[in-house]
Structure formats: structure tokens, C-alpha cells
Amino acid sequence: MKNAIKIILSILLLICLFDMPYGYYQLVRFIAFVVFGYFTYDAVKASKTEFAFVYGALALLFQPFLKISLGRTMWNVVDVLVAVALIVSVYISLRRKV
């Protein structure tokens, strides 16, 4: 289930590279905030402190309430890096199960 959420969020982040209505970016920020908040909670519960820190930082970065103004180019870089990191984490997770 977590892998599917990561893939969906990655796709949503990569769609941000296109010229979309501003509401789409707000929606993605809110979804990312909720997802990374859940992942933070899950990592804390599993005593995975380093993952909790990373997911917590991402939740704060994407939170939609006090917007962080990075500019379109920098947000595109952040979106791609986070999407790639999520996809890599799915790949690693699937490799460990095999």
C-alpha cells in the first residue's frame, strides 16, 4: 500500500513540471503534506528515526499553510528529486521482498 502511495505521489509531483492551473499545485502540496505526515508517523511508530526526520522535513516543505516561496524552477527541481527518491525507495523495497 505504501509503495502505491509513493508511486502516485511521484506521478503527481512530476506532473507539476507542466504548466498546470495554480489550484493543482496547491492540491499536490496538500496531498504531499498529508502523505509525508503519515509516513513520518509511521516511521516514528517503527522507531526509524532517520526516516521520520526526512519525512517530517518533507511534510514541512510541502505544507500548504505557510507557503515556502522557492520560485518555479527550484520547485521543479525539488519535485523531481523527491519523485525520484520515492521511486527509488519503492524499487529498494521491492528488491528486499524478493
Tab-separated table of C-alpha atoms in Angstrom:
chain	number	residue	atom	x	y	z
A	1	MET	CA	0.000	0.000	0.000
A	2	LYS	CA	2.792	2.447	0.878
A	3	ASN	CA	4.523	1.691	-2.421
A	4	ALA	CA	1.361	2.514	-4.375
A	5	ILE	CA	1.013	5.808	-2.484
A	6	LYS	CA	4.655	6.651	-3.241
A	7	ILE	CA	4.198	5.950	-6.955
A	8	ILE	CA	1.006	8.018	-7.143
A	9	LEU	CA	2.649	10.920	-5.308
A	10	SER	CA	5.668	10.682	-7.625
A	11	ILE	CA	3.413	10.947	-10.658
A	12	LEU	CA	1.590	13.936	-9.156
A	13	LEU	CA	4.923	15.652	-8.450
A	14	LEU	CA	6.205	15.016	-11.970
A	15	ILE	CA	3.004	16.431	-13.478
A	16	CYS	CA	3.935	19.668	-11.672
A	17	LEU	CA	6.650	20.120	-14.314
A	18	PHE	CA	3.942	21.015	-16.828
A	19	ASP	CA	2.028	24.277	-16.928
A	20	MET	CA	-0.928	23.474	-14.700
A	21	PRO	CA	-3.538	25.688	-13.013
A	22	TYR	CA	-2.378	27.073	-9.656
A	23	GLY	CA	-5.049	25.021	-7.869
A	24	TYR	CA	-3.316	21.824	-8.996
A	25	TYR	CA	-0.073	22.865	-7.295
A	26	GLN	CA	-1.984	23.678	-4.109
A	27	LEU	CA	-3.695	20.292	-4.226
A	28	VAL	CA	-0.380	18.474	-4.717
A	29	ARG	CA	1.151	20.387	-1.799
A	30	PHE	CA	-1.739	19.369	0.440
A	31	ILE	CA	-1.611	15.733	-0.681
A	32	ALA	CA	2.179	15.623	-0.219
A	33	PHE	CA	1.818	17.191	3.239
A	34	VAL	CA	-0.724	14.557	4.307
A	35	VAL	CA	1.264	11.666	2.799
A	36	PHE	CA	4.591	12.750	4.302
A	37	GLY	CA	2.859	13.414	7.618
A	38	TYR	CA	1.520	9.857	7.594
A	39	PHE	CA	4.941	8.474	6.605
A	40	THR	CA	6.501	10.455	9.472
A	41	TYR	CA	4.013	8.989	11.940
A	42	ASP	CA	4.612	5.502	10.559
A	43	ALA	CA	8.410	5.881	10.795
A	44	VAL	CA	8.210	7.151	14.382
A	45	LYS	CA	5.966	4.229	15.287
A	46	ALA	CA	8.510	1.823	13.754
A	47	SER	CA	11.420	3.593	15.558
A	48	LYS	CA	13.058	4.592	12.257
A	49	THR	CA	14.290	7.984	13.381
A	50	GLU	CA	16.237	8.887	10.240
A	51	PHE	CA	13.223	8.246	8.010
A	52	ALA	CA	10.962	10.131	10.419
A	53	PHE	CA	13.267	13.148	10.191
A	54	VAL	CA	13.348	13.082	6.371
A	55	TYR	CA	9.594	12.592	6.006
A	56	GLY	CA	8.931	15.278	8.627
A	57	ALA	CA	11.165	17.746	6.779
A	58	LEU	CA	9.346	16.966	3.525
A	59	ALA	CA	5.974	17.436	5.230
A	60	LEU	CA	7.123	20.864	6.425
A	61	LEU	CA	8.475	21.757	2.990
A	62	PHE	CA	5.243	20.863	1.211
A	63	GLN	CA	2.827	22.113	3.884
A	64	PRO	CA	0.249	24.409	2.268
A	65	PHE	CA	-0.396	26.764	5.202
A	66	LEU	CA	2.760	28.908	5.374
A	67	LYS	CA	3.958	28.635	1.816
A	68	ILE	CA	7.680	28.466	1.152
A	69	SER	CA	8.431	30.600	-1.900
A	70	LEU	CA	11.215	28.889	-3.839
A	71	GLY	CA	10.295	30.011	-7.351
A	72	ARG	CA	9.061	27.789	-10.141
A	73	THR	CA	12.483	26.499	-11.229
A	74	MET	CA	13.535	25.499	-7.717
A	75	TRP	CA	10.181	23.852	-7.028
A	76	ASN	CA	10.608	21.853	-10.258
A	77	VAL	CA	13.999	20.646	-9.023
A	78	VAL	CA	12.538	19.733	-5.618
A	79	ASP	CA	9.595	17.931	-7.229
A	80	VAL	CA	11.869	15.854	-9.467
A	81	LEU	CA	14.300	14.994	-6.659
A	82	VAL	CA	11.507	13.935	-4.317
A	83	ALA	CA	9.751	11.941	-7.056
A	84	VAL	CA	12.982	10.124	-7.956
A	85	ALA	CA	13.718	9.428	-4.284
A	86	LEU	CA	10.225	7.980	-3.813
A	87	ILE	CA	10.572	5.770	-6.891
A	88	VAL	CA	13.999	4.564	-5.735
A	89	SER	CA	12.569	3.759	-2.297
A	90	VAL	CA	9.830	1.686	-3.951
A	91	TYR	CA	12.440	-0.152	-6.021
A	92	ILE	CA	14.564	-0.874	-2.932
A	93	SER	CA	11.501	-2.016	-1.011
A	94	LEU	CA	10.512	-4.422	-3.781
A	95	ARG	CA	14.082	-5.763	-4.097
A	96	ARG	CA	14.169	-6.565	-0.375
A	97	LYS	CA	10.969	-8.595	-0.644
A	98	VAL	CA	12.344	-10.796	-3.419
